[in-house]
Coordinates of C-alpha atoms in Angstrom, one line a residue:
M1 CA 0.0 0.0 0.0
P2 CA 1.5 3.4 -1.0
S3 CA 2.2 5.8 1.8
Q4 CA 0.2 9.1 1.9
F5 CA 3.6 10.8 2.6
S6 CA 5.7 11.0 -0.4
D7 CA 9.1 12.6 -0.9
E8 CA 7.9 14.2 -4.1
N9 CA 5.4 16.3 -2.1
I10 CA 8.3 17.9 -0.1
P11 CA 9.8 20.8 -2.0
E12 CA 13.6 20.9 -2.3
P13 CA 15.0 23.8 -0.4
E14 CA 16.5 26.5 -2.6
A15 CA 20.3 26.9 -2.6
T16 CA 22.0 30.2 -2.3
T17 CA 25.5 31.6 -1.6
L18 CA 26.1 34.2 1.2
T19 CA 29.2 36.3 1.0
D20 CA 30.7 38.3 4.0
E21 CA 32.7 41.6 4.1
Q22 CA 36.0 39.7 3.7
G23 CA 34.8 38.1 0.5
R24 CA 34.4 34.6 2.0
S25 CA 31.3 32.7 1.0
I26 CA 29.2 29.9 2.3
E27 CA 26.7 27.7 0.4
C28 CA 23.4 27.4 2.1
T29 CA 19.8 26.3 1.6
I30 CA 16.9 28.8 2.3
E31 CA 14.9 27.2 5.1
S32 CA 12.4 29.9 5.7
S33 CA 11.6 33.5 4.6
F34 CA 9.4 36.3 5.8
S35 CA 8.8 40.0 5.2
L36 CA 9.1 42.8 7.7
D37 CA 8.8 46.5 7.1
G38 CA 9.2 46.0 3.3
E39 CA 12.4 43.8 3.7
E40 CA 12.6 40.1 2.9
Y41 CA 14.5 38.1 5.5
I42 CA 15.7 34.5 5.1
L43 CA 16.9 31.8 7.4
L44 CA 19.8 29.9 5.9
L45 CA 21.2 26.4 6.8
P46 CA 24.8 25.8 5.6
L47 CA 25.3 22.8 3.2
D48 CA 28.6 21.9 4.8
T49 CA 28.9 21.1 8.5
P50 CA 29.6 24.1 10.7
V51 CA 32.5 23.7 13.2
E52 CA 33.9 25.7 16.1
I53 CA 37.4 25.6 17.5
L54 CA 37.8 25.6 21.2
T55 CA 40.8 25.9 23.5
W56 CA 41.0 25.6 27.3
S57 CA 42.1 28.1 29.9
D58 CA 42.5 27.8 33.6
D59 CA 39.8 29.6 35.5
E60 CA 39.9 29.3 39.3
D61 CA 41.2 25.7 39.6
E62 CA 39.2 24.4 36.6
E63 CA 39.7 24.3 32.9
V64 CA 37.1 26.3 30.9
A65 CA 36.4 25.7 27.2
V66 CA 36.7 29.0 25.3
P67 CA 35.7 29.5 21.6
V68 CA 38.6 30.7 19.4
E69 CA 37.2 33.9 17.8
S70 CA 40.3 35.8 17.0
E71 CA 41.0 35.9 13.2
A72 CA 44.7 36.1 14.0
V73 CA 44.6 32.9 16.1
I74 CA 42.5 31.1 13.5
D75 CA 45.0 32.1 10.8
S76 CA 47.9 30.7 12.9
I77 CA 46.2 27.3 13.7
F78 CA 44.2 26.8 10.4
D79 CA 46.8 24.8 8.5
T80 CA 47.3 22.4 11.5
A81 CA 43.6 22.0 12.0
K82 CA 43.1 21.3 8.3
V83 CA 45.7 18.5 8.3
V84 CA 44.2 16.9 11.4
L85 CA 40.7 16.9 9.8
E86 CA 42.1 15.5 6.5
E87 CA 43.0 12.4 8.5
Q88 CA 39.2 11.9 8.9
N89 CA 38.5 12.7 5.2
L90 CA 37.1 16.1 6.1
T91 CA 38.1 19.4 4.5
L92 CA 38.2 22.4 6.7
K93 CA 37.0 25.6 5.0
R94 CA 37.3 29.4 5.9
T95 CA 33.7 30.2 5.0
A96 CA 31.5 33.3 5.8
V97 CA 30.1 33.5 9.3
T98 CA 31.6 30.2 10.5
L99 CA 34.3 27.6 9.7
T100 CA 32.8 24.5 8.0
V101 CA 34.0 21.0 7.0
A102 CA 33.1 19.2 3.8
G103 CA 32.9 15.5 3.8
E104 CA 31.0 12.7 5.6
L105 CA 31.3 12.9 9.4
P106 CA 32.8 9.6 10.8
E107 CA 30.0 7.5 12.4
D108 CA 32.1 6.8 15.5
I109 CA 32.1 10.5 16.5
F110 CA 28.5 10.1 17.7
D111 CA 29.8 7.8 20.4
N112 CA 31.8 10.6 21.9
D113 CA 30.7 12.6 24.9
V114 CA 28.9 15.9 24.3
E115 CA 30.8 19.0 25.4
E116 CA 28.7 21.7 27.0
N117 CA 30.3 25.0 26.0
G118 CA 29.2 28.1 28.0
S119 CA 28.0 30.7 25.6
V120 CA 29.6 34.2 25.8
G121 CA 27.5 36.5 27.9
G122 CA 25.1 33.8 28.8
G123 CA 24.0 32.4 32.2
E124 CA 24.4 28.9 33.5
E125 CA 21.3 27.7 31.6
D126 CA 22.6 29.2 28.3
Y127 CA 24.8 26.6 26.7
E128 CA 25.4 25.0 23.3
E129 CA 25.9 21.3 23.0
L130 CA 28.8 20.4 20.8
L131 CA 30.2 17.1 19.4
M132 CA 33.9 16.7 19.3
L133 CA 35.4 15.8 15.9
T134 CA 39.1 15.9 17.0
T135 CA 41.7 17.6 19.1
F136 CA 45.2 18.9 18.2
Y137 CA 48.1 20.9 19.6
H138 CA 49.6 24.0 18.2
E139 CA 52.6 25.6 19.9
E140 CA 51.9 23.6 23.1
Q141 CA 48.3 24.8 23.3
Q142 CA 45.5 22.2 23.0
Y143 CA 42.6 22.9 20.6
G144 CA 39.4 21.0 19.9
I145 CA 37.3 21.0 16.8
Y146 CA 33.6 20.6 17.5
T147 CA 30.3 20.7 15.6
P148 CA 27.0 21.9 17.1
L149 CA 24.3 19.2 17.7
D150 CA 21.6 21.7 16.9
P151 CA 21.1 23.1 13.4
F152 CA 23.3 26.2 12.8
F153 CA 21.0 28.8 11.2
I154 CA 22.1 32.1 9.7
M155 CA 19.7 35.0 9.4
A156 CA 20.1 37.2 6.3
R157 CA 18.3 39.8 4.3
M158 CA 17.7 39.7 0.6
N159 CA 19.2 42.8 -1.1
E160 CA 17.9 44.7 -4.1
K161 CA 19.8 42.3 -6.4
G162 CA 18.0 39.3 -4.9
E163 CA 21.2 38.1 -3.1
P164 CA 21.4 37.2 0.6
Q165 CA 23.3 39.8 2.8
L166 CA 24.4 39.5 6.4
L167 CA 22.4 41.5 8.8
S168 CA 23.8 44.6 10.6
S169 CA 23.8 44.6 14.4
E170 CA 20.8 47.0 14.2
E171 CA 18.8 44.6 12.0
L172 CA 19.7 41.7 14.3
D173 CA 18.3 43.6 17.3
K174 CA 15.1 44.3 15.3
I175 CA 14.7 40.6 14.3
E176 CA 15.8 38.9 17.5
P177 CA 12.4 39.1 19.3
L178 CA 10.9 37.3 16.3
L179 CA 13.3 34.3 16.3
P180 CA 11.3 32.1 18.6
M181 CA 8.3 32.5 16.4
I182 CA 10.4 31.7 13.3
E183 CA 11.9 28.6 14.9
E184 CA 8.4 27.4 16.0
K185 CA 7.1 27.8 12.4
L186 CA 10.2 26.1 10.9
F187 CA 10.3 23.2 13.3
G188 CA 6.5 22.9 13.3
D189 CA 6.7 22.2 9.5
F190 CA 8.9 19.2 10.3
S191 CA 6.5 17.5 12.7

């Protein structure tokens, strides 16, 4: 008996490329869109797997995981991180908004423990669950490469040419109160 749910009824998400101020781009699918005050906003999901590099610092007798956000530090460790990931058949990329890896994630990484990384400026309840891909050392400092367990969405605005554009901090402040409603609509479509 044929199922009433068919893959052909599910529309394929539209692909697009987002480019940042440094000229780096990231390939994404458009997961949702909405209009506000005459502007069209879109919620993007990267095609490659987003990753975050963490390091550890001592903070009052305990090690604390700290995201590496400095472009200079990322520049200095990038080649080492890239080689380490190539051992897992993954290709590290300097893409817009976030680092990404291309390739099939190894199945055994899902057996690893989940790292809870305290978010910057957040309280104790504000954390992001991350899955470790690998660790490496650079100049005697240990680093870890992690991927988020939750989907990594990027909010953008369509410009007059019909291209996605990163939001300014003012636009993000304007959109932020609407994010729970957007997520509810998006994840409600999947249930």
